C-alpha positions as a Python dict, from the first residue, in 0.01 Angstrom:
ca = {
    (1, 'M'): (0, 0, 0),
    (2, 'E'): (-162, 160, 304),
    (3, 'L'): (-12, 283, 631),
    (4, 'Q'): (-210, 390, 935),
    (5, 'E'): (-3, 489, 1236),
    (6, 'N'): (-200, 786, 1370),
    (7, 'Q'): (-513, 818, 1578),
    (8, 'D'): (-635, 1144, 1421),
    (9, 'F'): (-632, 1332, 1090),
    (10, 'I'): (-312, 1385, 887),
    (11, 'S'): (-263, 1760, 857),
    (12, 'D'): (52, 1804, 643),
    (13, 'M'): (345, 1620, 479),
    (14, 'A'): (700, 1695, 367),
    (15, 'V'): (969, 1496, 178),
    (16, 'D'): (1346, 1543, 197),
    (17, 'E'): (1558, 1626, -109),
    (18, 'E'): (1683, 1267, -144),
    (19, 'K'): (1324, 1139, -155),
    (20, 'R'): (1394, 891, 122),
    (21, 'F'): (1178, 1007, 414),
    (22, 'L'): (822, 1129, 438),
    (23, 'L'): (729, 1339, 742),
    (24, 'A'): (361, 1357, 840),
    (25, 'T'): (203, 1570, 1113),
    (26, 'S'): (-124, 1470, 1275),
    (27, 'G'): (-403, 1612, 1481),
    (28, 'D'): (-316, 1361, 1755),
    (29, 'G'): (-8, 1575, 1843),
    (30, 'T'): (263, 1363, 1681),
    (31, 'M'): (496, 1373, 1381),
    (32, 'T'): (552, 1037, 1209),
    (33, 'T'): (848, 954, 984),
    (34, 'F'): (816, 697, 703),
    (35, 'N'): (1090, 535, 496),
    (36, 'I'): (958, 564, 139),
    (37, 'R'): (1188, 304, -14),
    (38, 'R'): (1128, 42, 252),
    (39, 'R'): (758, 138, 279),
    (40, 'K'): (745, 133, 655),
    (41, 'M'): (732, 366, 954),
    (42, 'V'): (1066, 466, 1101),
    (43, 'V'): (974, 661, 1414),
    (44, 'Q'): (689, 857, 1573),
    (45, 'S'): (748, 1154, 1799),
    (46, 'E'): (617, 1192, 2147),
    (47, 'N'): (272, 1336, 2189),
    (48, 'M'): (302, 1714, 2215),
    (49, 'E'): (-47, 1742, 2366),
    (50, 'D'): (-128, 1989, 2091),
    (51, 'E'): (-235, 1949, 1730),
    (52, 'M'): (53, 1938, 1485),
    (53, 'L'): (-87, 2119, 1178),
    (54, 'S'): (206, 2194, 943),
    (55, 'V'): (562, 2085, 868),
    (56, 'A'): (865, 2214, 670),
    (57, 'I'): (1231, 2115, 628),
    (58, 'V'): (1487, 2399, 664),
    (59, 'K'): (1855, 2467, 730),
    (60, 'D'): (1980, 2251, 443),
    (61, 'G'): (1784, 1955, 574),
    (62, 'S'): (1918, 1973, 928),
    (63, 'K'): (1603, 2106, 1093),
    (64, 'V'): (1228, 2032, 1081),
    (65, 'I'): (966, 2287, 1187),
    (66, 'C'): (610, 2198, 1289),
    (67, 'G'): (330, 2447, 1342),
    (68, 'T'): (88, 2381, 1627),
    (69, 'G'): (-268, 2466, 1721),
    (70, 'E'): (-150, 2694, 2001),
    (71, 'G'): (54, 2910, 1763),
    (72, 'A'): (399, 2777, 1855),
    (73, 'L'): (669, 2640, 1624),
    (74, 'N'): (826, 2310, 1731),
    (75, 'F'): (1180, 2229, 1607),
    (76, 'F'): (1324, 1883, 1545),
    (77, 'N'): (1681, 1790, 1460),
    (78, 'W'): (1714, 1571, 1152),
    (79, 'E'): (1703, 1201, 1238),
    (80, 'E'): (1615, 1294, 1595),
    (81, 'F'): (1241, 1287, 1549),
    (82, 'G'): (1153, 1141, 1887),
    (83, 'N'): (1133, 1475, 2068),
    (84, 'I'): (1161, 1848, 1993),
    (85, 'S'): (1488, 2036, 2024),
    (86, 'D'): (1341, 2385, 2050),
    (87, 'R'): (1010, 2568, 2069),
    (88, 'F'): (926, 2919, 1947),
    (89, 'P'): (586, 3064, 2051),
    (90, 'G'): (441, 3396, 1936),
    (91, 'H'): (160, 3341, 1683),
    (92, 'P'): (-171, 3460, 1827),
    (93, 'M'): (-358, 3167, 1673),
    (94, 'S'): (-284, 2829, 1512),
    (95, 'V'): (-9, 2794, 1248),
    (96, 'D'): (-192, 2614, 967),
    (97, 'C'): (79, 2620, 695),
    (98, 'I'): (452, 2681, 652),
    (99, 'V'): (665, 2737, 341),
    (100, 'P'): (1045, 2784, 333),
    (101, 'V'): (1157, 3100, 146),
    (102, 'T'): (1528, 3057, 208),
    (103, 'E'): (1727, 2818, 427),
    (104, 'N'): (1687, 3060, 719),
    (105, 'I'): (1346, 3219, 654),
    (106, 'V'): (998, 3068, 645),
    (107, 'C'): (654, 3219, 589),
    (108, 'T'): (374, 3100, 815),
    (109, 'G'): (1, 3118, 751),
    (110, 'S'): (-212, 3155, 1060),
    (111, 'M'): (-577, 3124, 1145),
    (112, 'D'): (-592, 3501, 1205),
    (113, 'G'): (-547, 3558, 828),
    (114, 'V'): (-192, 3697, 851),
    (115, 'I'): (118, 3571, 665),
    (116, 'R'): (433, 3628, 871),
    (117, 'A'): (801, 3601, 789),
    (118, 'V'): (1002, 3417, 1057),
    (119, 'N'): (1377, 3391, 1080),
    (120, 'I'): (1513, 3056, 1202),
    (121, 'L'): (1806, 3048, 1448),
    (122, 'P'): (1801, 3308, 1576),
    (123, 'N'): (1424, 3276, 1603),
    (124, 'R'): (1269, 3615, 1525),
    (125, 'F'): (950, 3749, 1378),
    (126, 'M'): (1058, 3958, 1081),
    (127, 'G'): (719, 4111, 997),
    (128, 'V'): (396, 4072, 801),
    (129, 'V'): (421, 3969, 436),
    (130, 'G'): (49, 3965, 351),
    (131, 'E'): (-298, 3900, 482),
    (132, 'H'): (-648, 3782, 390),
    (133, 'E'): (-817, 4014, 638),
    (134, 'E'): (-969, 3788, 907),
    (135, 'F'): (-1001, 3472, 698),
    (136, 'P'): (-778, 3175, 791),
    (137, 'I'): (-484, 3099, 563),
    (138, 'E'): (-530, 2751, 417),
    (139, 'K'): (-220, 2701, 200),
    (140, 'I'): (98, 2881, 95),
    (141, 'R'): (313, 2787, -204),
    (142, 'I'): (631, 2945, -340),
    (143, 'T'): (723, 3001, -705),
    (144, 'P'): (1021, 2813, -857),
    (145, 'N'): (1237, 3129, -860),
    (146, 'S'): (1156, 3189, -490),
    (147, 'E'): (1052, 3548, -562),
    (148, 'M'): (683, 3519, -476),
    (149, 'I'): (443, 3316, -270),
    (150, 'A'): (78, 3240, -340),
    (151, 'S'): (-177, 3208, -62),
    (152, 'C'): (-538, 3092, -51),
    (153, 'S'): (-800, 3144, 213),
    (154, 'H'): (-1171, 3120, 297),
    (155, 'D'): (-1233, 3452, 119),
    (156, 'Q'): (-1234, 3261, -214),
    (157, 'K'): (-923, 3447, -332),
    (158, 'I'): (-568, 3357, -434),
    (159, 'K'): (-320, 3631, -354),
    (160, 'F'): (43, 3677, -458),
    (161, 'W'): (311, 3829, -235),
    (162, 'H'): (669, 3934, -309),
    (163, 'V'): (926, 3767, -81),
    (164, 'A'): (1256, 3809, -269),
    (165, 'H'): (1336, 4117, -61),
    (166, 'L'): (1317, 3921, 267),
    (167, 'E'): (1669, 3792, 220),
    (168, 'K'): (1799, 4149, 246),
    (169, 'E'): (1640, 4199, 587),
    (170, 'T'): (1890, 4200, 873),
    (171, 'I'): (1837, 4028, 1208),
    (172, 'D'): (2010, 4145, 1524),
    (173, 'A'): (2089, 3826, 1711),
    (174, 'S'): (2224, 4016, 2011),
    (175, 'K'): (1875, 4138, 2108),
    (176, 'K'): (1618, 3912, 2262),
    (177, 'A'): (1304, 3832, 2072),
    (178, 'K'): (1008, 4049, 2170),
    (179, 'R'): (640, 4004, 2108),
    (180, 'D'): (549, 4322, 1924),
    (181, 'N'): (185, 4419, 1893),
    (182, 'K'): (272, 4618, 1581),
    (183, 'P'): (478, 4387, 1358),
    (184, 'K'): (689, 4531, 1079),
    (185, 'N'): (513, 4561, 745),
    (186, 'L'): (712, 4369, 484),
    (187, 'K'): (460, 4404, 201),
    (188, 'K'): (607, 4516, -129),
    (189, 'T'): (576, 4889, -197),
    (190, 'A'): (357, 5024, -478),
    (191, 'G'): (654, 5143, -685),
    (192, 'Q'): (793, 4793, -731),
    (193, 'E'): (716, 4549, -1009),
    (194, 'D'): (381, 4372, -1006),
    (195, 'F'): (343, 3993, -1047),
    (196, 'F'): (157, 4028, -1381),
    (197, 'A'): (371, 4316, -1510),
    (198, 'D'): (564, 4112, -1765),
    (199, 'F'): (253, 3946, -1910),
    (200, 'G'): (207, 4230, -2162),
    (201, 'K'): (565, 4272, -2285),
    (202, 'D'): (477, 4131, -2626),
    (203, 'L'): (196, 4383, -2671),
    (204, 'E'): (276, 4719, -2828),
    (205, 'V'): (140, 4994, -2606),
    (206, 'K'): (168, 5358, -2699),
    (207, 'P'): (337, 5549, -2413),
    (208, 'A'): (138, 5823, -2251),
    (209, 'A'): (236, 6187, -2303),
    (210, 'E'): (483, 6302, -2042),
    (211, 'S'): (362, 6661, -2011),
    (212, 'E'): (83, 6899, -2106),
    (213, 'D'): (300, 7044, -2385),
    (214, 'D'): (319, 6702, -2549),
    (215, 'L'): (-58, 6670, -2526),
    (216, 'S'): (-110, 7015, -2681),
    (217, 'E'): (133, 6933, -2966),
    (218, 'E'): (-50, 6611, -3037),
    (219, 'E'): (-384, 6795, -3041),
    (220, 'G'): (-239, 7058, -3282),
    (221, 'D'): (-114, 6787, -3515),
    (222, 'S'): (-452, 6619, -3512),
    (223, 'D'): (-623, 6952, -3596),
    (224, 'N'): (-383, 7010, -3886),
    (225, 'E'): (-454, 6664, -4017),
    (226, 'E'): (-828, 6726, -3999),
    (227, 'E'): (-814, 7056, -4195),
    (228, 'P'): (-707, 6904, -4533),
    (229, 'E'): (-976, 6645, -4490),
    (230, 'N'): (-1235, 6919, -4434),
    (231, 'A'): (-1102, 7107, -4743),
    (232, 'D'): (-1134, 6794, -4952),
    (233, 'N'): (-1486, 6745, -4824),
    (234, 'G'): (-1568, 7108, -4916),
    (235, 'S'): (-1438, 7073, -5271),
    (236, 'E'): (-1631, 6753, -5314),
    (237, 'S'): (-1949, 6925, -5195),
    (238, 'E'): (-1893, 7216, -5438),
    (239, 'E'): (-1844, 6976, -5728),
    (240, 'S'): (-2158, 6795, -5632),
    (241, 'D'): (-2343, 7129, -5614),
    (242, 'D'): (-2215, 7220, -5963),
    (243, 'F'): (-2320, 6885, -6093),
    (244, 'L'): (-2662, 6919, -5945),
    (245, 'S'): (-2697, 7277, -6068),
    (246, 'D'): (-2631, 7168, -6430),
    (247, 'D'): (-2894, 6901, -6405),
    (248, 'D'): (-3135, 7141, -6246),
    (249, 'S'): (-3077, 7400, -6525),
    (250, 'D'): (-3149, 7137, -6790),
    (251, 'D'): (-3464, 7041, -6607),
    (252, 'L'): (-3565, 7407, -6582),
    (253, 'D'): (-3505, 7460, -6957),
    (254, 'E'): (-3717, 7162, -7037),
    (255, 'D'): (-3989, 7290, -6804),
    (256, 'D'): (-3977, 7638, -6967),
    (257, 'S'): (-4004, 7493, -7317),
    (258, 'A'): (-4294, 7279, -7204),
    (259, 'D'): (-4466, 7585, -7055),
    (260, 'E'): (-4414, 7783, -7379),
    (261, 'D'): (-4565, 7497, -7580),
    (262, 'D'): (-4860, 7495, -7345),
    (263, 'V'): (-4905, 7875, -7388),
    (264, 'D'): (-4883, 7850, -7770),
    (265, 'S'): (-5136, 7572, -7778),
    (266, 'A'): (-5365, 7774, -7552),
    (267, 'D'): (-5333, 8079, -7786),
    (268, 'E'): (-5412, 7864, -8088),
    (269, 'D'): (-5717, 7727, -7912),
    (270, 'D'): (-5830, 8084, -7833),
    (271, 'D'): (-5782, 8189, -8200),
    (272, 'D'): (-5978, 7885, -8320),
    (273, 'S'): (-6259, 7961, -8079),
    (274, 'A'): (-6263, 8327, -8185),
    (275, 'E'): (-6281, 8229, -8557),
    (276, 'D'): (-6558, 7984, -8484),
    (277, 'S'): (-6753, 8252, -8299),
    (278, 'D'): (-6705, 8498, -8591),
    (279, 'S'): (-6821, 8244, -8844),
    (280, 'N'): (-7120, 8163, -8633),
    (281, 'T'): (-7202, 8536, -8605),
    (282, 'T'): (-7173, 8581, -8983),
    (283, 'E'): (-7395, 8286, -9054),
    (284, 'S'): (-7656, 8415, -8811),
    (285, 'E'): (-7651, 8758, -8973),
    (286, 'E'): (-7690, 8610, -9321),
    (287, 'R'): (-7985, 8406, -9204),
    (288, 'T'): (-8146, 8719, -9056),
    (289, 'G'): (-8097, 8913, -9381),
    (290, 'D'): (-8254, 8636, -9588),
    (291, 'E'): (-8556, 8624, -9358),
    (292, 'D'): (-8596, 9002, -9385),
    (293, 'E'): (-8588, 8982, -9767),
    (294, 'K'): (-8851, 8712, -9761),
    (295, 'D'): (-9073, 8928, -9545),
    (296, 'V'): (-9029, 9222, -9781),
    (297, 'T'): (-9122, 9016, -10086),
    (298, 'K'): (-9426, 8888, -9909),
    (299, 'D'): (-9534, 9244, -9830),
    (300, 'K'): (-9488, 9366, -10190),
    (301, 'P'): (-9781, 9175, -10358),
    (302, 'D'): (-10014, 9296, -10091),
    (303, 'S'): (-9920, 9656, -10166),
    (304, 'D'): (-9961, 9602, -10540),
    (305, 'T'): (-10302, 9454, -10493),
    (306, 'S'): (-10419, 9746, -10285),
    (307, 'G'): (-10305, 9993, -10556),
    (308, 'K'): (-10493, 9821, -10826),
    (309, 'Q'): (-10808, 9832, -10632),
}
Protein backbone atom coordinates (compact mmCIF):
# COMPACT_ATOMS: atom_id res chain seq x y z
CA MET A 1 0.00 0.00 0.00
CA GLU A 2 1.23 3.49 -0.86
CA LEU A 3 -0.42 6.89 -0.44
CA GLN A 4 0.87 10.14 -1.89
CA GLU A 5 -1.29 13.17 -1.25
CA ASN A 6 1.32 15.86 -0.59
CA GLN A 7 3.53 17.94 -2.83
CA ASP A 8 6.47 18.20 -0.40
CA PHE A 9 8.22 16.22 2.34
CA ILE A 10 6.32 14.59 5.23
CA SER A 11 7.66 16.14 8.43
CA ASP A 12 5.80 14.37 11.26
CA MET A 13 2.95 11.94 12.08
CA ALA A 14 0.59 11.20 14.96
CA VAL A 15 -2.04 8.49 15.64
CA ASP A 16 -5.08 8.74 17.92
CA GLU A 17 -5.64 6.40 20.87
CA GLU A 18 -8.21 4.30 18.98
CA LYS A 19 -5.70 3.71 16.15
CA ARG A 20 -8.19 4.90 13.56
CA PHE A 21 -6.67 8.09 12.14
CA LEU A 22 -3.17 9.02 11.07
CA LEU A 23 -2.31 12.73 10.96
CA ALA A 24 0.62 13.80 8.76
CA THR A 25 2.13 17.28 8.44
CA SER A 26 4.00 18.32 5.32
CA GLY A 27 6.42 20.92 4.10
CA ASP A 28 3.78 22.06 1.59
CA GLY A 29 1.87 23.76 4.47
CA THR A 30 -0.91 21.21 4.95
CA MET A 31 -1.99 18.55 7.45
CA THR A 32 -3.48 15.40 5.90
CA THR A 33 -5.73 12.93 7.74
CA PHE A 34 -5.80 9.23 6.75
CA ASN A 35 -8.26 6.54 7.81
CA ILE A 36 -6.00 3.62 8.74
CA ARG A 37 -8.68 0.94 8.61
CA ARG A 38 -10.10 2.01 5.27
CA ARG A 39 -6.61 2.84 3.93
CA LYS A 40 -7.59 6.10 2.34
CA MET A 41 -7.28 9.85 2.83
CA VAL A 42 -10.08 11.50 4.76
CA VAL A 43 -9.32 15.22 4.50
CA GLN A 44 -6.48 17.65 3.83
CA SER A 45 -6.29 21.05 5.48
CA GLU A 46 -6.01 24.32 3.69
CA ASN A 47 -2.54 25.51 2.78
CA MET A 48 -1.19 27.57 5.67
CA GLU A 49 1.47 29.15 3.44
CA ASP A 50 4.05 27.97 5.96
CA GLU A 51 5.79 24.67 6.53
CA MET A 52 4.00 22.37 8.94
CA LEU A 53 6.87 20.63 10.77
CA SER A 54 5.38 18.83 13.82
CA VAL A 55 2.08 17.51 15.18
CA ALA A 56 0.65 16.30 18.53
CA ILE A 57 -2.78 15.34 19.89
CA VAL A 58 -3.78 16.93 23.23
CA LYS A 59 -6.78 17.71 25.43
CA ASP A 60 -7.99 14.11 25.59
CA GLY A 61 -8.03 13.88 21.82
CA SER A 62 -10.09 17.01 21.26
CA LYS A 63 -7.29 19.22 19.94
CA VAL A 64 -4.41 18.88 17.45
CA ILE A 65 -1.34 21.14 17.57
CA CYS A 66 0.99 21.73 14.61
CA GLY A 67 4.33 23.50 14.79
CA THR A 68 5.28 25.75 11.88
CA GLY A 69 8.42 27.12 10.27
CA GLU A 70 7.63 30.62 11.49
CA GLY A 71 7.54 29.53 15.14
CA ALA A 72 3.76 29.56 15.60
CA LEU A 73 1.51 26.78 16.91
CA ASN A 74 -1.60 26.05 14.83
CA PHE A 75 -4.61 24.45 16.59
CA PHE A 76 -7.21 22.18 15.00
CA ASN A 77 -10.41 20.85 16.52
CA TRP A 78 -10.79 17.09 16.28
CA GLU A 79 -12.59 16.04 13.09
CA GLU A 80 -12.44 19.64 11.92
CA PHE A 81 -9.17 19.34 10.07
CA GLY A 82 -10.03 21.62 7.17
CA ASN A 83 -8.89 24.82 8.86
CA ILE A 84 -7.25 25.97 12.09
CA SER A 85 -9.27 27.04 15.11
CA ASP A 86 -6.54 29.01 16.86
CA ARG A 87 -2.96 30.19 16.40
CA PHE A 88 -0.34 30.86 19.08
CA PRO A 89 2.90 32.60 17.97
CA GLY A 90 5.94 33.26 20.14
CA HIS A 91 8.80 30.89 19.25
CA PRO A 92 11.73 32.85 17.82
CA MET A 93 12.44 30.14 15.25
CA SER A 94 10.76 27.06 13.74
CA VAL A 95 9.03 24.49 15.98
CA ASP A 96 10.57 21.23 14.78
CA CYS A 97 9.06 18.79 17.33
CA ILE A 98 6.30 18.58 19.93
CA VAL A 99 5.62 16.05 22.70
CA PRO A 100 2.63 16.08 25.10
CA VAL A 101 3.62 15.94 28.80
CA THR A 102 0.10 16.14 30.20
CA GLU A 103 -3.28 16.82 28.58
CA ASN A 104 -2.68 20.56 29.03
CA ILE A 105 1.11 20.89 28.68
CA VAL A 106 3.41 20.20 25.74
CA CYS A 107 7.16 20.57 25.29
CA THR A 108 8.37 22.06 22.02
CA GLY A 109 11.79 21.73 20.43
CA SER A 110 12.89 24.67 18.36
CA MET A 111 15.61 25.39 15.86
CA ASP A 112 17.25 27.76 18.37
CA GLY A 113 18.20 24.73 20.54
CA VAL A 114 15.74 25.48 23.37
CA ILE A 115 13.07 23.13 24.79
CA ARG A 116 10.07 25.10 26.07
CA ALA A 117 7.05 24.12 28.13
CA VAL A 118 3.77 25.49 26.75
CA ASN A 119 0.40 25.43 28.44
CA ILE A 120 -2.60 24.82 26.17
CA LEU A 121 -5.81 26.82 26.68
CA PRO A 122 -4.97 29.21 28.09
CA ASN A 123 -1.99 29.42 25.75
CA ARG A 124 1.06 30.44 27.79
CA PHE A 125 4.78 29.92 27.70
CA MET A 126 5.64 28.32 31.02
CA GLY A 127 9.44 28.45 30.71
CA VAL A 128 12.56 26.66 29.49
CA VAL A 129 12.93 22.96 30.29
CA GLY A 130 16.31 22.34 28.63
CA GLU A 131 18.59 23.28 25.80
CA HIS A 132 21.29 22.04 23.43
CA GLU A 133 23.06 25.39 23.29
CA GLU A 134 22.57 26.69 19.73
CA PHE A 135 22.02 23.34 18.01
CA PRO A 136 18.55 22.63 16.59
CA ILE A 137 16.36 20.16 18.48
CA GLU A 138 15.60 17.21 16.20
CA LYS A 139 13.37 14.96 18.32
CA ILE A 140 11.78 14.81 21.77
CA ARG A 141 10.38 11.66 23.39
CA ILE A 142 8.77 11.14 26.79
CA THR A 143 9.27 8.19 29.15
CA PRO A 144 6.34 5.83 29.91
CA ASN A 145 5.93 7.27 33.43
CA SER A 146 5.83 10.83 31.99
CA GLU A 147 8.52 11.98 34.42
CA MET A 148 11.28 12.72 31.92
CA ILE A 149 11.82 13.62 28.31
CA ALA A 150 14.78 12.77 26.09
CA SER A 151 16.01 15.13 23.40
CA CYS A 152 18.52 14.79 20.58
CA SER A 153 20.24 17.44 18.53
CA HIS A 154 23.03 18.19 16.06
CA ASP A 155 25.54 18.27 18.93
CA GLN A 156 25.65 14.43 18.81
CA LYS A 157 24.17 14.19 22.32
CA ILE A 158 21.05 12.74 23.93
CA LYS A 159 19.95 14.69 26.98
CA PHE A 160 17.37 13.87 29.65
CA TRP A 161 15.14 16.46 31.32
CA HIS A 162 12.77 16.20 34.29
CA VAL A 163 9.20 17.28 33.49
CA ALA A 164 7.12 15.74 36.30
CA HIS A 165 7.24 19.02 38.21
CA LEU A 166 5.59 20.94 35.33
CA GLU A 167 2.16 19.77 36.41
CA LYS A 168 2.58 21.69 39.67
CA GLU A 169 3.19 24.97 37.85
CA THR A 170 0.25 27.37 38.05
CA ILE A 171 -1.01 29.48 35.15
CA ASP A 172 -2.85 32.75 35.69
CA ALA A 173 -5.48 32.80 32.97
CA SER A 174 -6.63 36.30 33.91
CA LYS A 175 -3.40 37.86 32.61
CA LYS A 176 -2.67 38.20 28.94
CA ALA A 177 0.18 36.26 27.43
CA LYS A 178 3.38 38.28 27.11
CA ARG A 179 6.48 37.66 25.08
CA ASP A 180 9.19 37.63 27.71
CA ASN A 181 12.80 37.96 26.64
CA LYS A 182 13.84 36.17 29.84
CA PRO A 183 11.69 33.03 30.07
CA LYS A 184 11.34 31.22 33.38
CA ASN A 185 13.91 28.51 33.99
CA LEU A 186 12.11 25.22 34.64
CA LYS A 187 15.20 23.01 34.70
CA LYS A 188 15.39 20.63 37.62
CA THR A 189 17.52 21.85 40.53
CA ALA A 190 20.78 20.14 41.50
CA GLY A 191 19.38 18.80 44.78
CA GLN A 192 16.76 16.65 43.07
CA GLU A 193 17.11 13.07 41.94
CA ASP A 194 19.15 12.34 38.83
CA PHE A 195 17.90 10.17 35.94
CA PHE A 196 20.58 7.48 36.55
CA ALA A 197 20.42 7.68 40.36
CA ASP A 198 18.59 4.39 40.85
CA PHE A 199 20.91 2.43 38.54
CA GLY A 200 23.28 1.63 41.43
CA LYS A 201 20.78 0.64 44.12
CA ASP A 202 21.86 -3.00 43.95
CA LEU A 203 25.50 -2.07 44.54
CA GLU A 204 26.77 -1.83 48.10
CA VAL A 205 28.52 1.49 48.57
CA LYS A 206 30.17 2.44 51.82
CA PRO A 207 28.79 5.80 53.01
CA ALA A 208 31.24 8.63 53.38
CA ALA A 209 32.18 9.91 56.83
CA GLU A 210 29.85 12.66 57.96
CA SER A 211 32.40 14.71 59.90
CA GLU A 212 36.10 15.15 60.59
CA ASP A 213 35.70 13.34 63.93
CA ASP A 214 34.47 10.23 62.12
CA LEU A 215 37.46 10.42 59.79
CA SER A 216 39.89 10.76 62.73
CA GLU A 217 38.27 7.79 64.52
CA GLU A 218 38.58 5.67 61.41
CA GLU A 219 42.25 6.65 61.06
CA GLY A 220 42.87 5.77 64.75
CA ASP A 221 41.26 2.37 64.30
CA SER A 222 43.38 1.70 61.24
CA ASP A 223 46.55 2.65 63.18
CA ASN A 224 45.60 0.31 66.02
CA GLU A 225 45.03 -2.48 63.57
CA GLU A 226 48.42 -1.89 61.99
CA GLU A 227 50.34 -2.01 65.32
CA PRO A 228 49.70 -5.73 66.08
CA GLU A 229 50.72 -6.53 62.55
CA ASN A 230 53.97 -4.61 63.02
CA ALA A 231 54.56 -6.44 66.36
CA ASP A 232 54.03 -9.78 64.66
CA ASN A 233 56.44 -8.77 61.93
CA GLY A 234 59.02 -7.78 64.59
CA SER A 235 58.76 -11.10 66.42
CA GLU A 236 59.09 -12.96 63.17
CA SER A 237 62.22 -10.97 62.31
CA GLU A 238 63.73 -11.69 65.75
CA GLU A 239 63.07 -15.41 65.37
CA SER A 240 64.65 -15.34 61.97
CA ASP A 241 67.67 -13.49 63.43
CA ASP A 242 67.97 -16.14 66.17
CA PHE A 243 67.74 -18.87 63.62
CA LEU A 244 70.37 -17.29 61.47
CA SER A 245 72.62 -16.61 64.47
CA ASP A 246 72.59 -20.32 65.43
CA ASP A 247 73.56 -21.31 61.94
CA ASP A 248 76.24 -18.67 61.84
CA SER A 249 77.68 -19.86 65.20
CA ASP A 250 77.87 -23.43 63.90
CA ASP A 251 79.60 -22.19 60.79
CA LEU A 252 82.02 -20.16 62.89
CA ASP A 253 82.81 -23.19 65.11
CA GLU A 254 83.51 -25.26 62.06
CA ASP A 255 85.72 -22.51 60.66
CA ASP A 256 87.63 -22.24 63.99
CA SER A 257 88.21 -25.99 64.14
CA ALA A 258 89.40 -25.95 60.56
CA ASP A 259 91.81 -23.10 61.36
CA GLU A 260 93.17 -24.98 64.40
CA ASP A 261 93.73 -28.07 62.25
CA ASP A 262 95.57 -25.92 59.75
CA VAL A 263 97.76 -24.44 62.53
CA ASP A 264 98.56 -27.90 63.98
CA SER A 265 99.48 -29.23 60.59
CA ALA A 266 101.69 -26.19 60.00
CA ASP A 267 103.44 -26.76 63.38
CA GLU A 268 104.00 -30.42 62.55
CA ASP A 269 105.48 -29.44 59.21
CA ASP A 270 107.81 -26.97 60.99
CA ASP A 271 108.92 -29.68 63.48
CA ASP A 272 109.56 -32.14 60.64
CA SER A 273 111.60 -29.57 58.77
CA ALA A 274 113.57 -28.71 61.92
CA GLU A 275 114.34 -32.43 62.56
CA ASP A 276 115.39 -32.88 58.97
CA SER A 277 117.71 -29.89 59.21
CA ASP A 278 119.23 -31.26 62.48
CA SER A 279 119.80 -34.67 60.96
CA ASN A 280 121.38 -33.11 57.94
CA THR A 281 123.66 -31.03 60.19
CA THR A 282 124.69 -34.11 62.19
CA GLU A 283 125.46 -36.09 59.08
CA SER A 284 127.56 -33.25 57.70
CA GLU A 285 129.51 -32.99 60.95
CA GLU A 286 130.16 -36.74 61.01
CA ARG A 287 131.43 -36.61 57.46
CA THR A 288 133.77 -33.74 58.37
CA GLY A 289 135.14 -35.64 61.38
CA ASP A 290 135.82 -38.74 59.28
CA GLU A 291 137.68 -36.69 56.69
CA ASP A 292 139.78 -35.07 59.42
CA GLU A 293 140.71 -38.50 60.83
CA LYS A 294 141.71 -39.67 57.39
CA ASP A 295 143.95 -36.66 56.98
CA VAL A 296 145.57 -37.30 60.36
CA THR A 297 146.29 -40.93 59.54
CA LYS A 298 147.80 -39.90 56.26
CA ASP A 299 150.09 -37.43 58.06
CA LYS A 300 151.26 -40.01 60.64
CA PRO A 301 153.37 -42.30 58.32
CA ASP A 302 155.13 -39.29 56.95
CA SER A 303 156.16 -38.23 60.44
CA ASP A 304 157.32 -41.74 61.30
CA THR A 305 159.42 -41.93 58.21
CA SER A 306 161.13 -38.65 58.96
CA GLY A 307 162.04 -39.86 62.48
CA LYS A 308 163.62 -42.99 61.27
CA GLN A 309 165.80 -41.13 58.93
